[in-house]
Amino acid sequence: MASSLHNLSDYDIHSVPDATGMRVGIVVSEWNEKITSALLEGAVQTLLKHGVKEEGITVRTVPGSFELIYGSARFASSGLVDAVIAIGCVIRGDTPHFDYICQGVTQGLAELNKEGKVPVIYGLLTCNTMEQAEQRSGGMLGNKGDECAITAIKMVKGWE
Ligand code: DLZ
């Protein structure tokens, strides 16, 4: 979780293994596209910075965050990627919809991780306001996409 003490883009560069040759599938939700495209950009740039080749990154979009589960499952079952990054942004509204989506996606991605095929990285911003989402997608609290990329590399390289 980002806070005034933790910037999502801060990490110890020496703790990140070289990611040359790694293949990553990124699923991106179209809802709140301004936010999710900034998260995607952060993830891609950070993967490239650590050695992943452009051809090692496959990006697929899905309509909303709830569909991140299916997209991630497809990538995880494909045998074509070493890790999946699921990127979405849910903003709290007037109805309980926010809670159902957040819980559903979290549970769905957790179950995929339990299957143990490939690590599925949680890039879902769950925010009360658009301002909070902006702060976490390249704003004053960094970019959760960067954090997801580093997590993907560590999960893959740490389990080889
Ligand atoms: C329907 C909906 C709403 C109200 N809000 C969001 C949101 O803030 N972020 C998001 O990623 N998706 C939202 N969706 C769409 C759902 O995730 C899903 O695509 C639809 O319910 C169809 O399954």
XYZ file of N, CA and C and ligand atoms in Angstrom:
503
model
N 0.847 -1.193 0.000
C 0.000 0.000 0.000
C 0.880 1.240 0.000
N 0.542 2.208 -0.847
C 1.312 3.452 -0.866
C 0.907 4.308 0.325
N 1.842 5.028 0.875
C 1.550 5.976 1.946
C 2.566 7.091 1.843
N 2.439 8.079 2.696
C 3.400 9.183 2.651
C 4.798 8.682 2.947
N 4.924 7.478 3.551
C 6.236 6.921 3.868
C 6.733 5.965 2.792
N 5.849 5.565 1.889
C 6.253 4.576 0.891
C 5.825 5.012 -0.501
N 6.813 5.192 -1.363
C 6.534 5.532 -2.748
C 6.597 4.233 -3.556
N 5.554 3.994 -4.357
C 5.439 2.724 -5.089
C 6.569 2.508 -6.095
N 7.236 3.566 -6.481
C 8.316 3.451 -7.469
C 9.696 3.344 -6.837
N 9.753 3.377 -5.520
C 11.048 3.276 -4.837
C 11.412 1.815 -4.590
N 12.613 1.436 -4.993
C 13.100 0.095 -4.670
C 14.615 0.097 -4.738
N 15.185 -0.902 -4.100
C 16.643 -1.046 -4.111
C 17.030 -1.731 -5.424
N 17.631 -0.977 -6.311
C 17.922 -1.510 -7.648
C 18.832 -2.736 -7.575
N 19.680 -2.810 -6.559
C 20.612 -3.939 -6.426
C 19.906 -5.228 -5.979
N 18.678 -5.091 -5.528
C 17.952 -6.285 -5.077
C 17.173 -6.930 -6.223
N 17.226 -6.316 -7.422
C 16.413 -6.817 -8.530
C 17.282 -7.654 -9.472
N 16.959 -8.935 -9.649
C 17.749 -9.780 -10.559
C 17.626 -9.311 -12.012
N 18.601 -9.690 -12.808
C 18.530 -9.406 -14.242
C 17.378 -10.213 -14.846
N 16.557 -9.563 -15.630
C 15.349 -10.219 -16.145
C 15.448 -10.562 -17.628
N 16.663 -10.593 -18.154
C 16.842 -10.928 -19.571
C 16.191 -12.280 -19.875
N 15.435 -12.322 -20.933
C 14.818 -13.580 -21.357
C 13.458 -13.844 -20.734
N 13.065 -13.012 -19.795
C 11.774 -13.248 -19.133
C 10.612 -12.883 -20.060
N 9.527 -13.641 -19.944
C 8.332 -13.370 -20.758
C 7.177 -13.002 -19.818
N 6.577 -11.870 -20.093
C 5.536 -11.365 -19.190
C 4.255 -11.077 -19.964
N 3.151 -11.561 -19.450
C 1.839 -11.218 -19.992
C 1.208 -10.146 -19.120
N 0.760 -9.080 -19.736
C 0.121 -8.002 -18.966
C -1.329 -7.879 -19.426
N -2.255 -7.995 -18.477
C -3.681 -7.813 -18.762
C -4.087 -6.451 -18.214
N -4.712 -5.640 -19.050
C -5.043 -4.269 -18.651
C -6.533 -4.009 -18.824
N -7.146 -3.473 -17.805
C -8.564 -3.123 -17.872
C -8.769 -1.778 -18.562
N -9.838 -1.714 -19.390
C -10.146 -0.470 -20.099
C -10.857 0.552 -19.209
N -11.459 0.090 -18.133
C -12.120 1.048 -17.227
C -11.061 1.963 -16.621
N -11.383 3.233 -16.491
C -10.447 4.232 -15.953
C -9.134 4.184 -16.746
N -9.308 4.271 -18.058
C -8.193 4.054 -18.998
C -7.017 5.002 -18.754
N -7.318 6.229 -18.367
C -6.230 7.190 -18.121
C -5.285 6.645 -17.039
N -5.879 6.047 -16.036
C -5.078 5.492 -14.928
C -4.401 4.195 -15.364
N -5.163 3.292 -15.977
C -4.578 1.981 -16.288
C -3.489 2.089 -17.363
N -3.627 3.063 -18.281
C -2.561 3.210 -19.284
C -1.280 3.732 -18.638
N -1.414 4.566 -17.622
C -0.225 5.054 -16.911
C 0.416 3.910 -16.104
N -0.410 3.054 -15.536
C 0.128 1.891 -14.809
C 0.851 0.958 -15.783
N 0.232 0.745 -16.942
C 0.849 -0.111 -17.958
C 2.200 0.454 -18.386
N 2.240 1.731 -18.626
C 3.492 2.368 -19.056
C 4.580 2.177 -18.000
N 4.207 2.350 -16.753
C 5.178 2.145 -15.672
C 5.695 0.716 -15.656
N 4.785 -0.234 -15.781
C 5.192 -1.644 -15.748
C 6.113 -1.979 -16.906
N 5.737 -1.545 -18.103
C 6.535 -1.874 -19.294
C 7.926 -1.247 -19.194
N 7.976 0.023 -18.852
C 9.279 0.701 -18.789
C 10.188 0.064 -17.738
N 9.618 -0.347 -16.636
C 10.434 -0.955 -15.571
C 10.901 -2.352 -15.985
N 10.062 -3.106 -16.664
C 10.495 -4.415 -17.171
C 11.650 -4.248 -18.162
N 11.496 -3.289 -19.083
C 12.553 -3.050 -20.080
C 13.853 -2.634 -19.396
N 13.721 -1.794 -18.387
C 14.902 -1.294 -17.664
C 15.705 -2.437 -17.047
N 15.009 -3.515 -16.689
C 15.688 -4.627 -16.013
C 15.991 -5.803 -16.942
N 15.877 -5.575 -18.239
C 16.384 -6.585 -19.164
C 15.351 -7.348 -19.964
N 14.060 -7.173 -19.633
C 13.034 -7.853 -20.436
C 13.020 -7.199 -21.818
N 12.950 -8.023 -22.851
C 12.925 -7.488 -24.218
C 11.484 -7.128 -24.608
N 11.350 -6.186 -25.530
C 9.999 -5.798 -25.972
C 9.197 -7.009 -26.426
N 9.865 -7.910 -27.148
C 9.154 -9.091 -27.651
C 8.801 -10.074 -26.533
N 9.346 -9.843 -25.358
C 9.010 -10.686 -24.202
C 7.792 -10.191 -23.446
N 7.222 -9.070 -23.900
C 6.061 -8.481 -23.210
C 4.837 -8.562 -24.116
N 3.812 -9.229 -23.646
C 2.556 -9.326 -24.394
C 1.460 -8.620 -23.600
N 0.791 -7.660 -24.244
C -0.255 -6.889 -23.566
C -1.608 -7.233 -24.174
N -2.571 -7.569 -23.319
C -3.954 -7.791 -23.773
C -4.883 -6.937 -22.922
N -5.891 -6.347 -23.543
C -6.845 -5.548 -22.773
C -8.108 -6.350 -22.496
N -8.786 -5.989 -21.416
C -10.092 -6.555 -21.081
C -11.010 -5.376 -20.733
N -12.339 -5.575 -20.840
C -13.241 -4.422 -20.651
C -13.160 -3.791 -19.263
N -13.183 -4.624 -18.218
C -13.170 -4.080 -16.861
C -12.320 -4.927 -15.940
N -12.168 -4.465 -14.716
C -11.281 -5.176 -13.791
C -11.764 -6.598 -13.493
N -13.077 -6.789 -13.509
C -13.562 -8.138 -13.208
C -13.031 -9.152 -14.218
N -12.806 -8.694 -15.450
C -12.321 -9.597 -16.503
C -10.815 -9.853 -16.394
N -10.160 -9.188 -15.457
C -8.731 -9.462 -15.257
C -8.506 -10.919 -14.848
N -9.498 -11.488 -14.191
C -9.355 -12.878 -13.732
C -9.244 -13.814 -14.938
N -10.183 -13.640 -15.872
C -10.166 -14.495 -17.064
C -8.897 -14.259 -17.882
N -8.564 -12.997 -18.102
C -7.368 -12.692 -18.889
C -6.117 -13.272 -18.249
N -6.027 -13.154 -16.952
C -4.856 -13.683 -16.245
C -4.831 -15.207 -16.316
N -6.003 -15.822 -16.192
C -6.080 -17.284 -16.267
C -5.632 -17.782 -17.629
N -6.036 -17.058 -18.671
C -5.636 -17.456 -20.027
C -4.120 -17.374 -20.203
N -3.541 -16.273 -19.728
C -2.087 -16.145 -19.814
C -1.409 -17.250 -19.001
N -1.903 -17.459 -17.793
C -1.248 -18.417 -16.895
C -1.287 -19.829 -17.468
N -2.362 -20.153 -18.189
C -2.511 -21.493 -18.757
C -1.814 -21.643 -20.094
N -1.365 -20.543 -20.666
C -0.857 -20.582 -22.044
C 0.495 -21.267 -22.173
N 1.261 -21.260 -21.088
C 2.627 -21.779 -21.173
C 3.566 -20.824 -21.896
N 3.077 -19.649 -22.256
C 3.873 -18.713 -23.056
C 4.497 -17.597 -22.234
N 4.126 -17.490 -20.966
C 4.671 -16.402 -20.138
C 5.193 -16.969 -18.815
N 6.148 -16.247 -18.242
C 6.719 -16.640 -16.945
C 5.986 -15.977 -15.788
N 5.293 -14.887 -16.082
C 4.532 -14.174 -15.054
C 3.416 -13.386 -15.721
N 2.387 -13.090 -14.938
C 1.270 -12.270 -15.407
C 1.164 -11.048 -14.496
N 0.940 -9.910 -15.107
C 0.635 -8.703 -14.331
C -0.787 -8.279 -14.692
N -1.645 -8.190 -13.683
C -3.035 -7.779 -13.893
C -3.183 -6.330 -13.453
N -3.589 -5.472 -14.401
C -3.647 -4.032 -14.124
C -5.085 -3.524 -14.258
N -5.575 -2.897 -13.205
C -6.913 -2.312 -13.233
C -7.025 -1.208 -12.209
N -8.147 -0.522 -12.265
C -8.383 0.567 -11.309
C -9.874 0.621 -11.023
N -10.230 0.427 -9.769
C -11.633 0.519 -9.369
C -11.774 1.731 -8.442
N -12.758 2.575 -8.767
C -13.006 3.778 -7.961
C -14.344 3.596 -7.246
N -14.353 3.851 -5.967
C -15.571 3.668 -5.173
C -16.690 4.582 -5.688
N -17.877 4.015 -5.834
C -19.039 4.806 -6.264
C -20.084 4.827 -5.158
N -21.352 5.028 -5.567
C -22.423 5.170 -4.575
C -23.030 3.833 -4.147
N -22.688 2.768 -4.866
C -23.303 1.476 -4.573
C -22.224 0.499 -4.078
N -22.644 -0.688 -3.599
C -21.654 -1.667 -3.118
C -20.853 -2.339 -4.238
N -21.074 -1.907 -5.476
C -20.406 -2.529 -6.619
C -18.889 -2.602 -6.408
N -18.319 -1.513 -5.927
C -16.876 -1.428 -5.680
C -16.401 -2.624 -4.850
N -17.138 -2.893 -3.775
C -16.707 -3.974 -2.873
C -16.767 -5.332 -3.567
N -17.829 -5.541 -4.338
C -17.947 -6.836 -5.020
C -16.833 -7.021 -6.047
N -16.576 -5.963 -6.820
C -15.517 -6.076 -7.845
C -14.166 -6.313 -7.171
N -13.859 -5.498 -6.177
C -12.545 -5.632 -5.527
C -12.379 -7.017 -4.906
N -13.405 -7.466 -4.210
C -13.306 -8.789 -3.575
C -13.221 -9.891 -4.618
N -14.033 -9.760 -5.669
C -14.030 -10.792 -6.709
C -12.681 -10.901 -7.398
N -12.137 -9.762 -7.772
C -10.847 -9.787 -8.486
C -9.750 -10.297 -7.559
N -9.755 -9.808 -6.341
C -8.719 -10.229 -5.393
C -8.781 -11.740 -5.170
N -9.980 -12.244 -4.961
C -10.163 -13.682 -4.749
C -9.761 -14.470 -5.999
N -10.187 -13.973 -7.159
C -9.884 -14.672 -8.404
C -8.385 -14.753 -8.659
N -7.700 -13.643 -8.467
C -6.255 -13.644 -8.703
C -5.534 -14.473 -7.650
N -6.046 -14.443 -6.431
C -5.438 -15.258 -5.369
C -5.556 -16.743 -5.715
N -6.699 -17.139 -6.249
C -6.877 -18.551 -6.608
C -5.924 -18.964 -7.730
N -5.718 -18.060 -8.672
C -4.753 -18.377 -9.737
C -3.357 -18.570 -9.145
N -3.002 -17.747 -8.194
C -1.687 -17.908 -7.564
C -1.591 -19.234 -6.819
N -2.697 -19.635 -6.213
C -2.688 -20.921 -5.496
C -2.449 -22.092 -6.446
N -2.869 -21.936 -7.705
C -2.625 -23.018 -8.678
C -1.137 -23.190 -8.953
N -0.380 -22.118 -8.767
C 1.078 -22.219 -8.838
C 1.663 -22.371 -10.234
N 0.889 -22.031 -11.269
C 1.438 -22.157 -12.639
C 2.505 -21.089 -12.864
N 2.089 -19.852 -12.776
C 3.028 -18.715 -12.853
C 2.527 -17.681 -11.850
N 3.426 -16.828 -11.360
C 2.957 -15.789 -10.442
C 2.045 -14.789 -11.153
N 0.963 -14.449 -10.511
C 0.032 -13.442 -11.029
C 0.119 -12.234 -10.101
N 0.585 -11.136 -10.655
C 0.890 -9.970 -9.832
C -0.307 -9.031 -9.781
N -0.579 -8.554 -8.591
C -1.787 -7.783 -8.289
C -1.567 -6.297 -8.567
N -2.008 -5.862 -9.726
C -1.858 -4.453 -10.090
C -3.188 -3.730 -10.103
N -4.042 -4.057 -9.148
C -5.366 -3.427 -9.075
C -5.325 -2.278 -8.071
N -5.591 -1.069 -8.569
C -5.736 0.055 -7.645
C -7.181 0.067 -7.163
N -7.377 0.115 -5.870
C -8.721 0.149 -5.277
C -8.809 1.455 -4.488
N -9.403 2.454 -5.118
C -9.302 3.810 -4.563
C -10.675 4.400 -4.243
N -10.696 5.249 -3.253
C -11.927 5.969 -2.915
C -12.184 7.116 -3.882
N -11.119 7.689 -4.418
C -11.265 8.849 -5.305
C -10.314 8.732 -6.493
N -10.634 9.477 -7.536
C -9.749 9.537 -8.705
C -8.406 10.155 -8.323
N -8.435 11.100 -7.413
C -7.184 11.730 -6.988
C -6.225 10.687 -6.391
N -6.768 9.775 -5.587
C -5.923 8.717 -5.009
C -5.319 7.850 -6.115
N -6.135 7.582 -7.129
C -5.633 6.756 -8.246
C -4.527 7.492 -8.999
N -4.713 8.790 -9.207
C -3.690 9.580 -9.918
C -2.381 9.598 -9.134
N -2.498 9.700 -7.820
C -1.284 9.732 -6.990
C -0.484 8.444 -7.104
N -1.168 7.333 -7.394
C -0.530 6.009 -7.427
C -0.231 5.506 -8.832
N -0.465 6.330 -9.825
C -0.215 5.912 -11.216
C 0.744 6.888 -11.888
N 1.761 7.282 -11.149
C 2.743 8.218 -11.681
C 2.717 9.551 -10.983
N 1.904 9.686 -9.940
C 1.823 10.929 -9.179
C 2.749 10.915 -7.976
N 2.358 11.631 -6.950
C 3.264 11.853 -5.814
C 3.570 10.577 -5.021
N 2.782 9.529 -5.199
C 3.063 8.273 -4.486
C 3.668 7.213 -5.404
N 4.142 7.651 -6.566
C 4.804 6.717 -7.475
C 3.838 6.051 -8.429
N 4.245 4.886 -8.930
C 3.447 4.186 -9.946
C 3.373 2.700 -9.580
N 2.163 2.252 -9.333
C 2.007 0.838 -8.965
C 2.465 -0.098 -10.076
N 2.457 0.386 -11.317
C 2.971 -0.427 -12.417
C 4.442 -0.767 -12.219
N 5.218 0.178 -11.727
C 6.640 -0.074 -11.445
C 6.754 -1.187 -10.398
N 5.977 -1.047 -9.348
C 6.024 -2.034 -8.258
C 5.667 -3.428 -8.777
N 4.665 -3.493 -9.655
C 4.246 -4.792 -10.204
C 5.369 -5.418 -11.033
N 6.050 -4.600 -11.826
C 7.136 -5.124 -12.669
C 8.248 -5.702 -11.789
N 8.629 -4.981 -10.771
C 9.697 -5.461 -9.884
C 9.255 -6.745 -9.182
N 8.011 -6.778 -8.759
C 7.492 -7.974 -8.086
C 7.504 -9.173 -9.028
N 7.103 -8.953 -10.272
C 7.102 -10.042 -11.261
C 8.511 -10.600 -11.440
N 9.478 -9.709 -11.589
C 10.861 -10.167 -11.800
C 11.343 -10.965 -10.593
N 11.083 -10.441 -9.409
C 11.553 -11.143 -8.204
C 10.875 -12.504 -8.044
N 9.597 -12.562 -8.382
C 8.885 -13.837 -8.228
C 9.385 -14.883 -9.228
N 9.670 -14.449 -10.443
C 10.142 -15.405 -11.446
C 11.570 -15.819 -11.149
N 12.441 -14.843 -10.986
C 13.869 -15.161 -10.816
C 14.143 -15.811 -9.471
N 13.349 -15.491 -8.483
C 13.541 -16.081 -7.148
C 13.114 -17.529 -7.055
N 12.365 -18.005 -8.066
C 11.852 -19.388 -8.020
C 12.399 -20.235 -9.161
N 13.431 -19.741 -9.832
C 14.019 -20.545 -10.913
C 14.845 -21.681 -10.346
C -19.251 -1.849 -13.911
C -17.962 -1.277 -13.412
C -17.965 -0.186 -12.530
C -19.233 0.444 -12.025
N -16.827 0.342 -12.093
C -15.651 -0.157 -12.522
C -14.433 0.412 -12.084
O -14.342 1.391 -11.334
N -13.277 -0.166 -12.544
C -13.273 -1.249 -13.376
O -12.187 -1.732 -13.737
N -14.429 -1.798 -13.797
C -15.602 -1.279 -13.405
N -16.787 -1.824 -13.844
C -16.737 -2.915 -14.837
C -16.554 -4.311 -14.227
O -15.215 -4.531 -13.828
C -16.902 -5.391 -15.267
O -16.214 -5.120 -16.469
C -18.396 -5.442 -15.572
O -19.127 -5.611 -14.384
C -18.724 -6.605 -16.560
O -18.295 -7.855 -16.004
